[in-house]
mmCIF file of C-alpha atoms and ligand atoms in Angstrom:
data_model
loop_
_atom_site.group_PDB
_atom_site.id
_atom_site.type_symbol
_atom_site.label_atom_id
_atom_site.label_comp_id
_atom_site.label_asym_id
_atom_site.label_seq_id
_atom_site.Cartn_x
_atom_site.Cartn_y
_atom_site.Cartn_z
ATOM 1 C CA UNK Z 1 61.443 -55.636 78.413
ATOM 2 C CA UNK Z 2 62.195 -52.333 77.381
ATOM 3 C CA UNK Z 3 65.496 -50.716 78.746
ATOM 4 C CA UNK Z 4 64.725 -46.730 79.813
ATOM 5 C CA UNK Z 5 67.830 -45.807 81.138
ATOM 6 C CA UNK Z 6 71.030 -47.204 80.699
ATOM 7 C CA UNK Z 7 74.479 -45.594 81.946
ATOM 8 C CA UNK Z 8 78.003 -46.665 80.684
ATOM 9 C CA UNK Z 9 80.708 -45.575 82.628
ATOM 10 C CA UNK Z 10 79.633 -42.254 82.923
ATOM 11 C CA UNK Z 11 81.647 -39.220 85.035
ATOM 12 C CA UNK Z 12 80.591 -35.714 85.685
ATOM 13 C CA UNK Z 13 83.185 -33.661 86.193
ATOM 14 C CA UNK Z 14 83.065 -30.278 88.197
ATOM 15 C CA UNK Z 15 86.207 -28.154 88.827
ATOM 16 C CA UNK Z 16 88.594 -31.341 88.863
ATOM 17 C CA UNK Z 17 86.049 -32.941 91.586
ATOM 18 C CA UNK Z 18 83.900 -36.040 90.205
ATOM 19 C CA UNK Z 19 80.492 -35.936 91.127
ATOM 20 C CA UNK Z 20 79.347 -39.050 89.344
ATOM 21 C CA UNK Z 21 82.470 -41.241 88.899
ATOM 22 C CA UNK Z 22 82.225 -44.407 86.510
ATOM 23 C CA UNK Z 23 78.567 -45.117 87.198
ATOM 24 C CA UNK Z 24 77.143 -47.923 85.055
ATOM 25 C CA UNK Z 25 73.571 -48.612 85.597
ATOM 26 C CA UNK Z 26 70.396 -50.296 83.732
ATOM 27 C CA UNK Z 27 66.382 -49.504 84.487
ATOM 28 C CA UNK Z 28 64.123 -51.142 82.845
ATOM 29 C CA UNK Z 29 60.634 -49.991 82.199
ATOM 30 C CA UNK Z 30 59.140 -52.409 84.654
ATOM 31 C CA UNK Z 31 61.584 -51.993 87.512
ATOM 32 C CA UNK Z 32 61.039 -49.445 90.477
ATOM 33 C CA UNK Z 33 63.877 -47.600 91.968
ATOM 34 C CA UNK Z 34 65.271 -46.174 94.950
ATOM 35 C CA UNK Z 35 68.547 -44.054 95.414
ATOM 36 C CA UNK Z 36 70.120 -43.646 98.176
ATOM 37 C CA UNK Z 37 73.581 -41.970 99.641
ATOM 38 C CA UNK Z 38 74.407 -39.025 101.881
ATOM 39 C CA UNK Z 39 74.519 -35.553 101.016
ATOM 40 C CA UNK Z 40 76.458 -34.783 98.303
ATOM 41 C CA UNK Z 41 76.898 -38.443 97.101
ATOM 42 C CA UNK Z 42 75.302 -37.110 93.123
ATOM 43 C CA UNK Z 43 72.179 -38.586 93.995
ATOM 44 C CA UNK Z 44 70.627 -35.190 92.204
ATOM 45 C CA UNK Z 45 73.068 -34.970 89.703
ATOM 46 C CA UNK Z 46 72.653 -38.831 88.297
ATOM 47 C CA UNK Z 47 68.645 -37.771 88.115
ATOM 48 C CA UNK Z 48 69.611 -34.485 85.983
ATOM 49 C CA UNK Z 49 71.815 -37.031 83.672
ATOM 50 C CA UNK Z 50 68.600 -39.258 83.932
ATOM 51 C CA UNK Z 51 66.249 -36.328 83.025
ATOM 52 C CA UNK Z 52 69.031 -35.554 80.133
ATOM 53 C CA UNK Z 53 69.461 -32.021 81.587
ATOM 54 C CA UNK Z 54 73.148 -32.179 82.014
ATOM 55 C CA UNK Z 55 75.655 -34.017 79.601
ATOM 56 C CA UNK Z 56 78.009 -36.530 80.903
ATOM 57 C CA UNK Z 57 81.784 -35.927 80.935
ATOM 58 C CA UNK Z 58 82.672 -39.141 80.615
ATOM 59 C CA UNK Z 59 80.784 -41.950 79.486
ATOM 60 C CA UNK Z 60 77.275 -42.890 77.638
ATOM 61 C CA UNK Z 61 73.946 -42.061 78.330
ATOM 62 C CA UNK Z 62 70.807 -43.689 77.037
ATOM 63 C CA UNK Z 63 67.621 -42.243 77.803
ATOM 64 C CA UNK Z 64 64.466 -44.066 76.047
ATOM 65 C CA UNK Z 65 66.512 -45.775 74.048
ATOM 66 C CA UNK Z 66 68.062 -42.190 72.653
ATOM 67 C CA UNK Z 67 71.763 -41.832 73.112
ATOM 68 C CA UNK Z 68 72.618 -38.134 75.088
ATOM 69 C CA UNK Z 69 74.679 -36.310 72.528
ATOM 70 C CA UNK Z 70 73.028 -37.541 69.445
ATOM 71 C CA UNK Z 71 69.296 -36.544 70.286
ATOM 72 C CA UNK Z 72 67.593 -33.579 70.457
ATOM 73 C CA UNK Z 73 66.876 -33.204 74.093
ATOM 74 C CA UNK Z 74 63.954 -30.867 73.554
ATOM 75 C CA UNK Z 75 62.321 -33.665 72.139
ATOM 76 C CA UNK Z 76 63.810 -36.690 74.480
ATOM 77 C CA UNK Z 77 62.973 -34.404 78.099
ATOM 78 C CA UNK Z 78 59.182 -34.199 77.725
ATOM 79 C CA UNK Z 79 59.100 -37.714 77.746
ATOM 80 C CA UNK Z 80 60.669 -37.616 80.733
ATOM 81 C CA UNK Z 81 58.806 -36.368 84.362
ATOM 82 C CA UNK Z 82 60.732 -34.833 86.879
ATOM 83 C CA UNK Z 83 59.591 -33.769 89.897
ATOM 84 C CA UNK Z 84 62.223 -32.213 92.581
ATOM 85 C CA UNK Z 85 62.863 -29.172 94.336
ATOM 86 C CA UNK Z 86 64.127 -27.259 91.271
ATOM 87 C CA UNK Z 87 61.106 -27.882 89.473
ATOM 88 C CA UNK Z 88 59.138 -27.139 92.208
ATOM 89 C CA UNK Z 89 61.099 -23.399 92.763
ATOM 90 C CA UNK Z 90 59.976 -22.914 88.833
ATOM 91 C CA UNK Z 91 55.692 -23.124 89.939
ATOM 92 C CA UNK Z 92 54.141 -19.770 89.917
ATOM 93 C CA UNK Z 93 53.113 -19.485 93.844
ATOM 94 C CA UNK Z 94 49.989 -17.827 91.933
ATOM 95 C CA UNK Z 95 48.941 -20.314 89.762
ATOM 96 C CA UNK Z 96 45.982 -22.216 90.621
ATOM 97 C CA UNK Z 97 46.403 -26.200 91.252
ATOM 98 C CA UNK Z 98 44.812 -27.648 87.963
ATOM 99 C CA UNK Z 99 46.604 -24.801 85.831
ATOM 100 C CA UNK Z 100 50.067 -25.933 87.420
ATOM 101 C CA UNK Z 101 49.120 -29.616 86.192
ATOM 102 C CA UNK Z 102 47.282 -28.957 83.037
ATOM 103 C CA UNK Z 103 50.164 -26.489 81.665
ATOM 104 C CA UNK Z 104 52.579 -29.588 82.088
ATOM 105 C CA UNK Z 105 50.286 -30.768 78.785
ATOM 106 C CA UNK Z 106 52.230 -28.228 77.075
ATOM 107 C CA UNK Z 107 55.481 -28.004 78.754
ATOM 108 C CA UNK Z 108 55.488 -24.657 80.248
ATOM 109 C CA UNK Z 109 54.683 -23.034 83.710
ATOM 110 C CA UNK Z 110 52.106 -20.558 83.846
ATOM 111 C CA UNK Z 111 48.615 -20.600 82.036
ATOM 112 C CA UNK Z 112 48.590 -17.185 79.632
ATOM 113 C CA UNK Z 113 46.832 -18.180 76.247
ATOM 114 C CA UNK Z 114 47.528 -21.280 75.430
ATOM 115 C CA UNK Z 115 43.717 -22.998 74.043
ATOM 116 C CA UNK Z 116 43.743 -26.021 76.274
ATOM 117 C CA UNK Z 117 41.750 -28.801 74.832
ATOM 118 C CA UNK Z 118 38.716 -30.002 77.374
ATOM 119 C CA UNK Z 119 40.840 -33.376 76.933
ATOM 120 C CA UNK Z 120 43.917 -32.170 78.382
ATOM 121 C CA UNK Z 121 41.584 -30.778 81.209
ATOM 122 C CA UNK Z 122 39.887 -34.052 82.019
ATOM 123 C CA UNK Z 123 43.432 -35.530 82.092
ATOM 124 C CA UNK Z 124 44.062 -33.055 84.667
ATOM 125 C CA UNK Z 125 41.044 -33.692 86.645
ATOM 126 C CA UNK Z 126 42.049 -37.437 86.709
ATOM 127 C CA UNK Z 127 45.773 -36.525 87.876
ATOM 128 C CA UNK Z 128 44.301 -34.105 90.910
ATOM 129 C CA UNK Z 129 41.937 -37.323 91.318
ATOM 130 C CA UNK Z 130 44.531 -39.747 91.277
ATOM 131 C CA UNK Z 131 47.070 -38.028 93.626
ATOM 132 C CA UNK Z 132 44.461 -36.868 96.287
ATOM 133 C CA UNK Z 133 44.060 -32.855 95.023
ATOM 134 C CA UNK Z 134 40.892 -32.476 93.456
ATOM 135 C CA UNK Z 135 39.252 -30.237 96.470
ATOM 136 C CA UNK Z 136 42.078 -28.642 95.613
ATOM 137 C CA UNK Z 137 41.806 -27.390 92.063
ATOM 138 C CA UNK Z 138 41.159 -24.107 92.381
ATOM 139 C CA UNK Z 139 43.364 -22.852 95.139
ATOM 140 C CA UNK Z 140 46.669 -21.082 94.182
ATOM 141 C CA UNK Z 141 50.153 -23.578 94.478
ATOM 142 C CA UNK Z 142 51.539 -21.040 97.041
ATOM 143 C CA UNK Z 143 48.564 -21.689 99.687
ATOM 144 C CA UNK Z 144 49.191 -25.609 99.859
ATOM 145 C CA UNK Z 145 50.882 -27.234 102.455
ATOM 146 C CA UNK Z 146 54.125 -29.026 101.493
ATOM 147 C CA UNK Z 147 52.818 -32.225 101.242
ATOM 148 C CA UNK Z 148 50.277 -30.801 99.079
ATOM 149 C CA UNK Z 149 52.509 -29.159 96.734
ATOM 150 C CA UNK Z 150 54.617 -32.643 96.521
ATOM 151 C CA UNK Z 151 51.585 -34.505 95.645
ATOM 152 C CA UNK Z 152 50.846 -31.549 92.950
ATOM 153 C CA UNK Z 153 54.603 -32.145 91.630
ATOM 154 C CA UNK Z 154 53.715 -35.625 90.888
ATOM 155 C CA UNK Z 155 50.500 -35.228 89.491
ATOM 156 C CA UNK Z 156 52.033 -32.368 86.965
ATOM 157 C CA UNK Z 157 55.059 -34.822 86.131
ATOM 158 C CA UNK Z 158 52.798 -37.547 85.062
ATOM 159 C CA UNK Z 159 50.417 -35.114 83.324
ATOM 160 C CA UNK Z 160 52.297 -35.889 80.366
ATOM 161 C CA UNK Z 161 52.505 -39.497 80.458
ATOM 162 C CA UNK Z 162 56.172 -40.303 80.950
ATOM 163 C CA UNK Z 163 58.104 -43.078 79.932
ATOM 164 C CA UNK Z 164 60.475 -42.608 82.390
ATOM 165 C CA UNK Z 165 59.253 -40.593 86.387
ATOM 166 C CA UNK Z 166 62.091 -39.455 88.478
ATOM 167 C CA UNK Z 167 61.624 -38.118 91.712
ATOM 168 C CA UNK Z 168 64.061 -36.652 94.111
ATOM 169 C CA UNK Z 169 62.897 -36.327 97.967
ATOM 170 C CA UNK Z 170 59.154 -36.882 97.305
ATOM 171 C CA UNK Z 171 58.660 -37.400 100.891
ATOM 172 C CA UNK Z 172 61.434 -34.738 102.305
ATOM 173 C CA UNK Z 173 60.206 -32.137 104.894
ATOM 174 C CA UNK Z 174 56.766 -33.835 105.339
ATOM 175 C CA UNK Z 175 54.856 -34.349 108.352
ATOM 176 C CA UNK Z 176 54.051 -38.173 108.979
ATOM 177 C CA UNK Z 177 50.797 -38.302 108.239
ATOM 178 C CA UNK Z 178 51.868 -36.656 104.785
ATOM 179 C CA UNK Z 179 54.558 -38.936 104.525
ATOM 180 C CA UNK Z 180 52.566 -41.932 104.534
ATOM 181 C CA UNK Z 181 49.911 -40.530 102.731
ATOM 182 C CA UNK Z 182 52.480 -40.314 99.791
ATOM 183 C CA UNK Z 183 54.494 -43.354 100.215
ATOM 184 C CA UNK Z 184 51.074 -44.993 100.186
ATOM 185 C CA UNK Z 185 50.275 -43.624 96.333
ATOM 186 C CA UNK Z 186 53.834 -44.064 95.502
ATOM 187 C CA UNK Z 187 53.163 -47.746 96.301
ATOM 188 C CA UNK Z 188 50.419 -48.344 94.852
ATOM 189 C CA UNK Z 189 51.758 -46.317 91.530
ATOM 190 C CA UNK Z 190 54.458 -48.925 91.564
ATOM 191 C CA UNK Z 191 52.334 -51.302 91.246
ATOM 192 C CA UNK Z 192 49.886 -49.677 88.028
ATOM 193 C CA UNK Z 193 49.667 -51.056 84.956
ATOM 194 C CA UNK Z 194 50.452 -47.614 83.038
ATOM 195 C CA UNK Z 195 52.703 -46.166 85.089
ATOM 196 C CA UNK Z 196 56.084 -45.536 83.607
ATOM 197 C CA UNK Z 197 59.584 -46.603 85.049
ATOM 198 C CA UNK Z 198 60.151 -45.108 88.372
ATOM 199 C CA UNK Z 199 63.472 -43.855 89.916
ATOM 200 C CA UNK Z 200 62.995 -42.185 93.350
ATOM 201 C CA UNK Z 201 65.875 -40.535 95.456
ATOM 202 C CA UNK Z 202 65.590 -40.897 99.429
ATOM 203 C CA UNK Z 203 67.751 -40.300 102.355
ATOM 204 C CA UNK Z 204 65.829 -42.272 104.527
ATOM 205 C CA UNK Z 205 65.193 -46.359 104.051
ATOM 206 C CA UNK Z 206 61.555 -45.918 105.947
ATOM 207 C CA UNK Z 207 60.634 -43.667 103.094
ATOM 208 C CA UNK Z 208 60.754 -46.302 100.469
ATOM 209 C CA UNK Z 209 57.841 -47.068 99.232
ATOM 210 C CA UNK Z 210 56.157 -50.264 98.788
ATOM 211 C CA UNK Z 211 56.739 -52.577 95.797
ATOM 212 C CA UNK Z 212 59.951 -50.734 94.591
ATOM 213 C CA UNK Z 213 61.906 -53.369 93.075
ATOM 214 C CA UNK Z 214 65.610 -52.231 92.890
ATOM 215 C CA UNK Z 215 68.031 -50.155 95.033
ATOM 216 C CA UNK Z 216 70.791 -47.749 93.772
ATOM 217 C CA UNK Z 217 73.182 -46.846 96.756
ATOM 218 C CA UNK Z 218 75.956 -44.118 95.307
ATOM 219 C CA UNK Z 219 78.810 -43.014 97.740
ATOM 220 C CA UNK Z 220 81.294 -40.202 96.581
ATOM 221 C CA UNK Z 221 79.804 -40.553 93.201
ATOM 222 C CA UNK Z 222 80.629 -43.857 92.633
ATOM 223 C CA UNK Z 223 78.670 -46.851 92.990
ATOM 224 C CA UNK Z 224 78.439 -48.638 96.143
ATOM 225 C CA UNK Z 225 75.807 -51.155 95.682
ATOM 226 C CA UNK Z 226 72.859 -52.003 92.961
ATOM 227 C CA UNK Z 227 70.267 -54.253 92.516
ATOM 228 C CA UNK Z 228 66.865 -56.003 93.846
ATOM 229 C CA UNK Z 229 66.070 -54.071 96.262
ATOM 230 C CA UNK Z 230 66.008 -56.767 99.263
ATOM 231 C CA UNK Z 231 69.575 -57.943 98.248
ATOM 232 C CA UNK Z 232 70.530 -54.418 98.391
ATOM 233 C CA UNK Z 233 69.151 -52.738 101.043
ATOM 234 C CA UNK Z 234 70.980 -55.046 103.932
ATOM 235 C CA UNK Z 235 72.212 -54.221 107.279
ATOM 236 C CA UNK Z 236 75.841 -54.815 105.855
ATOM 237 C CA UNK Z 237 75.501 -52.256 102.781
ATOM 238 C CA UNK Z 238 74.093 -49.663 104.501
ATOM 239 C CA UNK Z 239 76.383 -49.384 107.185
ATOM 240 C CA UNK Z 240 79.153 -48.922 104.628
ATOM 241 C CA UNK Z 241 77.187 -46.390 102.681
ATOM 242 C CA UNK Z 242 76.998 -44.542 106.191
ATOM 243 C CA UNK Z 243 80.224 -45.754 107.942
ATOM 244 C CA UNK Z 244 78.200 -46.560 110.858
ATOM 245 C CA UNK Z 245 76.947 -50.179 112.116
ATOM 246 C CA UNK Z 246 73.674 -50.012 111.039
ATOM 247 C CA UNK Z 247 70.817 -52.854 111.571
ATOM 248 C CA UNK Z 248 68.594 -52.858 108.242
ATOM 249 C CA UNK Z 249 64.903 -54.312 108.799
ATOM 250 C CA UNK Z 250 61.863 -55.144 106.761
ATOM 251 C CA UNK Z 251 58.080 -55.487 107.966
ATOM 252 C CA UNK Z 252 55.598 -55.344 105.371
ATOM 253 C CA UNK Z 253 57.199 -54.191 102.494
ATOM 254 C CA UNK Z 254 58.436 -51.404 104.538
ATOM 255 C CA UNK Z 255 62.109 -50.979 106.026
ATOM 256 C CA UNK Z 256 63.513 -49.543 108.791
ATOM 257 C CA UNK Z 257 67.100 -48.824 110.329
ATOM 258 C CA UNK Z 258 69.197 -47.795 113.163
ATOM 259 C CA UNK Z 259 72.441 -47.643 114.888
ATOM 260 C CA UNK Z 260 73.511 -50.932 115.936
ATOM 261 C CA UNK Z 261 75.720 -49.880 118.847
ATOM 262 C CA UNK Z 262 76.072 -52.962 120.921
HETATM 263 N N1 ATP V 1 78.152 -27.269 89.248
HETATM 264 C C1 ATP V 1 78.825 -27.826 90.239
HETATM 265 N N2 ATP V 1 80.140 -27.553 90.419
HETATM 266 C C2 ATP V 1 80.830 -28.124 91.424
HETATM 267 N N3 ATP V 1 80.291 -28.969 92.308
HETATM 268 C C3 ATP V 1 78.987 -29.274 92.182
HETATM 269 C C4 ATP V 1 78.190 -28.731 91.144
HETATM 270 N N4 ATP V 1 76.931 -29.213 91.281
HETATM 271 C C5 ATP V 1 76.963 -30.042 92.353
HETATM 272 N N5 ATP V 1 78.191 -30.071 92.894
HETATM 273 C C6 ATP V 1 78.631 -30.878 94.053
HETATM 274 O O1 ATP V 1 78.485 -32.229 93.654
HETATM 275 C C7 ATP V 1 78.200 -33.053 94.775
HETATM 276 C C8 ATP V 1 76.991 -33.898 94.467
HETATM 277 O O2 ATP V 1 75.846 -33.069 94.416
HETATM 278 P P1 ATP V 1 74.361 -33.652 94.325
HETATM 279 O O3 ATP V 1 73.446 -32.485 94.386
HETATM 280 O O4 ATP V 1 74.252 -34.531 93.140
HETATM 281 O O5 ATP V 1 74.300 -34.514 95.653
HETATM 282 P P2 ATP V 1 73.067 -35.242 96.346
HETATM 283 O O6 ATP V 1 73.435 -36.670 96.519
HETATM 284 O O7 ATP V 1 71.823 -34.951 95.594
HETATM 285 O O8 ATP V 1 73.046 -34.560 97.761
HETATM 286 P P3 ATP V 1 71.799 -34.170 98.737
HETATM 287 O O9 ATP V 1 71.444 -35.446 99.428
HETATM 288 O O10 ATP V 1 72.380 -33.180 99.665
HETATM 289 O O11 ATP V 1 70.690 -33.634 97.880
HETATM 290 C C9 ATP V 1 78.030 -32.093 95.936
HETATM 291 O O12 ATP V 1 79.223 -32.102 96.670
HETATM 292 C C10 ATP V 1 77.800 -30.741 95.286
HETATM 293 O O13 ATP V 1 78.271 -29.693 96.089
HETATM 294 MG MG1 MG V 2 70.071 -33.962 96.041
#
């Protein structure tokens, strides 16, 4: 199996403060994973290391097999989707849906003259398809709803076939009927034959989707926990990741948790 990403001891440091401290950490191109950690843990910062936007301190960095430092990233990041809020700030509010997904074809934001081949367009149509947007096409990013505009992140990131999809709060600020709506394509994505390595950041365990196979939990930029996700995941980790007891369940591929204050 192919490795995507794989982290050596790596350290960002900010103004004397660490926000990734000694992280070591494999995906491999068949694996499906969640991040998790409280505010401010460098849940963020390890995907912009990921999405070989920011250069390690400390440390190696892998991406597709392309060590950080020695590659030119203009080539490594379009192999790479990201979709997060940053990314999201950087859609023209004007732009109409398919433009916003087709123009990921040719790694820019806004649609001015670019000749867009009618493949690239039917690849579109099949992303808006795929991700529940194509009565959507022609209305401007700025009128959808946030769940929309998630879904419309995720279709543009995988426009361009990634190796490697990272996401960071897919599911944050949604309503729960959006939620679930998402966590139910996210599943199902997990589970596709073509999709590409997955890496998605949550603060909450009931937003994990379905079928995700391995579990990241980072505390103070270090560490805390890693691997399959059901080993992972547990009562006992979580409630150090959160310094509160915490009981950890699972139902149908699905978890939940809260306080355990017997
Ligand atoms: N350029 C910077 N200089 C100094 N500190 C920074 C810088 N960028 C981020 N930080 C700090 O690094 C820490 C980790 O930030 P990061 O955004 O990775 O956290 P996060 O886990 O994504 O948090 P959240 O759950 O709130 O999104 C935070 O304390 C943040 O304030
Ligand atoms: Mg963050």
């Amino acid at each position: 199996m192919t490795t995507v990403l794989d982290l050596s001891h790596v350290s960002v440091v900010r103004s004397g403060h660490a926000l990734l401290d000694d992280v070591s950490w494999r995906v491999e191109a068949d694996q499906r994973w969640v991040v998790l950690g409280p505010n401010g843990a460098g849940k963020t910062t390890l995907l912009n290391v990921a999405s070989a936007s920011l250069h390690p301190t400390k440390g190696t960095v892998r991406v597709l097999g392309e060590q950080l430092g020695r590659v030119d990233v203009f080539e490594l990041r379009p192999r790479v989707g990201l979709a997060s809020s940053a990314t999201s700030r950087r859609l023209p509010a004007g732009e109409p849906v398919l433009d916003v997904v087709l123009t990921a074809a040719y790694g820019v934001t806004g649609r001015w003259r670019e000749q867009y081949d009618e493949v690239d367009e039917r690849r579109a149509r099949a992303m808006l398809r795929d991700w529940g947007l194509e009565h959507l096409a022609d209305r401007t990013y700025g009128s959808l709803s946030d769940g929309e505009r998630k879904r419309t992140q995720i279709a543009r990131a995988v426009m361009s076939d990634p190796e490697l999809l990272l996401l960071d709060e897919p599911t944050a600020n949604l309503d729960l009927g959006a939620r679930e709506e998402l966590l139910t394509l996210l599943g199902e994505y997990a589970l596709a034959p073509e999709a590409p390595a997955l890496v998605s950041v949550t603060h909450h365990v009931e937003e994990i989707p379905r079928n995700f196979t391995h579990a990241l939990l980072l505390k103070d930029g270090q560490v805390a926990a890693q691997g399959p996700i059901a080993e992972t995941v547990t009562s006992y980790n979580l409630s150090q990741l959160y310094d509160l007891p915490l009981r950890v369940t699972r139902h149908d591929g699905r978890f939940t948790a809260q306080a355990d204050l017997v």
